[in-house]
């Protein structure tokens, strides 16, 4: 399994990919999930089998990656208990081109406009270039998403793999990395949004529509489905920001 294309789809994390092992690459992938607040301190990681399935590598590779992260203090491994995310600051980590803090410093409206302008172009190109191997991977990720239940963390791990696989299919690595950075915007809010009733089901439906359009290589349908998906992300993030602002005002007035 270590020869899977997923290993060529890794964010660079500021380092050359040359002469790096599969374990190192998956360790970096998991570290990015922590750096972007998709995984939070104290979170219990999914089991090795589940991570191996989502990341398309062997359980041995996942085990080695977790050992690497434990040595760095990113996760805490205790005998007889599940692996947990440690209390560590990874704000310095480069996700693809920029650090999470750099992306989060921009206004929601600006990020949303950038995603509509650039991401729709990227996924449109992906519709024309995607191959059967990538489509099979997306099918596998849809299957994984279907069994996440109401677990927002598990869904978002699959969600990131899903989006990045589509971005990579566009054929332009620089554009793919750029939209991946945009994807990480305010991930802590995204996780809260996905925890709301019905959110996972709605996102799964969006993803199914996107894959169906990709399988037909229908550029217009892919762009329309992704546009619908991006509007949903924008509206839920905006609502959470408004709620936080209102709660802040209430706390000040009390």
CSV table of C-alpha atoms in Angstrom, one decimal, residues 133-251:
chain,number,residue,atom,x,y,z
A,133,UNK,CA,-7.7,6.0,-9.9
A,134,UNK,CA,-8.7,9.3,-8.4
A,135,UNK,CA,-12.4,8.6,-8.8
A,136,UNK,CA,-11.9,5.3,-7.0
A,137,UNK,CA,-10.2,7.1,-4.2
A,138,UNK,CA,-13.1,9.6,-4.0
A,139,UNK,CA,-15.6,6.7,-3.9
A,140,UNK,CA,-13.6,5.1,-1.0
A,141,UNK,CA,-13.7,8.4,0.9
A,142,UNK,CA,-17.4,8.8,0.4
A,143,UNK,CA,-17.8,5.3,1.9
A,144,UNK,CA,-15.7,6.4,4.9
A,145,UNK,CA,-17.8,9.6,5.3
A,146,UNK,CA,-21.0,7.6,5.2
A,147,UNK,CA,-20.1,5.8,8.4
A,148,UNK,CA,-18.8,8.8,10.4
A,149,UNK,CA,-22.2,9.3,12.0
A,150,UNK,CA,-22.3,12.6,13.9
A,151,UNK,CA,-18.5,12.6,14.5
A,152,UNK,CA,-17.4,16.0,13.0
A,153,UNK,CA,-13.7,15.2,13.6
A,154,UNK,CA,-13.7,12.0,11.7
A,155,UNK,CA,-15.8,13.5,8.9
A,156,UNK,CA,-13.4,16.4,8.5
A,157,UNK,CA,-10.4,14.1,8.2
A,158,UNK,CA,-12.1,12.4,5.3
A,159,UNK,CA,-13.3,15.8,4.0
A,160,UNK,CA,-9.8,17.1,3.7
A,161,UNK,CA,-8.6,14.0,1.8
A,162,UNK,CA,-11.6,14.4,-0.4
A,163,UNK,CA,-11.0,18.0,-1.3
A,164,UNK,CA,-7.3,17.7,-1.8
A,165,UNK,CA,-7.7,14.7,-4.1
A,166,UNK,CA,-10.0,16.8,-6.3
A,167,UNK,CA,-7.6,19.8,-6.2
A,168,UNK,CA,-4.7,17.6,-7.2
A,169,UNK,CA,-6.6,16.3,-10.2
A,170,UNK,CA,-6.5,19.7,-11.8
A,171,UNK,CA,-3.0,19.1,-12.9
A,172,UNK,CA,-1.4,22.2,-11.5
A,173,UNK,CA,0.4,21.6,-8.2
A,174,UNK,CA,0.8,25.3,-7.4
A,175,UNK,CA,-2.9,26.0,-7.8
A,176,UNK,CA,-3.7,22.9,-5.9
A,177,UNK,CA,-1.5,23.9,-3.0
A,178,UNK,CA,-3.0,27.4,-3.0
A,179,UNK,CA,-6.6,26.3,-2.8
A,180,UNK,CA,-5.6,23.7,-0.1
A,181,UNK,CA,-4.5,26.7,2.0
A,182,UNK,CA,-7.8,28.4,1.4
A,183,UNK,CA,-9.6,25.2,2.4
A,184,UNK,CA,-7.9,25.4,5.8
A,185,UNK,CA,-9.5,28.8,6.6
A,186,UNK,CA,-10.9,28.9,10.2
A,187,UNK,CA,-11.0,25.1,10.5
A,188,UNK,CA,-12.0,25.4,14.2
A,189,UNK,CA,-15.2,27.1,13.1
A,190,UNK,CA,-15.7,24.5,10.4
A,191,UNK,CA,-15.5,21.7,13.0
A,192,UNK,CA,-18.1,23.5,15.1
A,193,UNK,CA,-20.3,24.0,12.0
A,194,UNK,CA,-20.1,20.3,11.1
A,195,UNK,CA,-21.2,19.4,14.7
A,196,UNK,CA,-24.6,21.0,14.1
A,197,UNK,CA,-27.5,18.6,13.4
A,198,UNK,CA,-27.8,17.7,9.7
A,199,UNK,CA,-24.5,19.4,8.7
A,200,UNK,CA,-22.7,16.1,8.0
A,201,UNK,CA,-25.6,14.7,6.0
A,202,UNK,CA,-25.8,17.9,3.9
A,203,UNK,CA,-22.1,18.0,3.2
A,204,UNK,CA,-22.1,14.3,2.2
A,205,UNK,CA,-24.9,15.0,-0.2
A,206,UNK,CA,-22.8,17.8,-1.7
A,207,UNK,CA,-19.8,15.5,-2.0
A,208,UNK,CA,-21.9,12.8,-3.7
A,209,UNK,CA,-23.2,15.3,-6.3
A,210,UNK,CA,-19.6,16.5,-6.9
A,211,UNK,CA,-18.3,12.9,-7.5
A,212,UNK,CA,-21.2,12.1,-9.8
A,213,UNK,CA,-20.4,15.2,-11.9
A,214,UNK,CA,-16.7,14.4,-11.9
A,215,UNK,CA,-17.4,10.9,-13.1
A,216,UNK,CA,-19.2,12.3,-16.2
A,217,UNK,CA,-16.3,14.8,-16.7
A,218,UNK,CA,-19.0,17.5,-16.8
A,219,UNK,CA,-17.2,20.7,-16.1
A,220,UNK,CA,-20.3,22.9,-15.7
A,221,UNK,CA,-21.9,20.4,-13.3
A,222,UNK,CA,-18.8,20.1,-11.2
A,223,UNK,CA,-18.4,23.9,-11.0
A,224,UNK,CA,-22.1,24.2,-10.1
A,225,UNK,CA,-22.0,21.5,-7.4
A,226,UNK,CA,-18.8,23.0,-5.9
A,227,UNK,CA,-20.3,26.5,-6.0
A,228,UNK,CA,-23.3,25.2,-4.0
A,229,UNK,CA,-20.8,23.5,-1.5
A,230,UNK,CA,-18.7,26.7,-1.1
A,231,UNK,CA,-21.8,28.8,-0.4
A,232,UNK,CA,-22.8,26.4,2.3
A,233,UNK,CA,-19.4,26.6,3.9
A,234,UNK,CA,-19.4,30.4,3.7
A,235,UNK,CA,-22.9,30.7,5.2
A,236,UNK,CA,-22.3,28.4,8.1
A,237,UNK,CA,-18.9,30.0,8.9
A,238,UNK,CA,-20.5,33.5,8.8
A,239,UNK,CA,-23.3,32.4,11.1
A,240,UNK,CA,-20.8,31.0,13.7
A,241,UNK,CA,-18.8,34.2,13.5
A,242,UNK,CA,-22.0,36.2,14.1
A,243,UNK,CA,-23.0,34.0,17.0
A,244,UNK,CA,-19.5,34.5,18.6
A,245,UNK,CA,-19.7,38.2,18.2
A,246,UNK,CA,-23.2,38.4,19.7
A,247,UNK,CA,-22.0,36.2,22.7
A,248,UNK,CA,-19.1,38.5,23.2
A,249,UNK,CA,-21.3,41.5,23.3
A,250,UNK,CA,-23.6,39.8,25.8
A,251,UNK,CA,-20.7,38.9,28.0
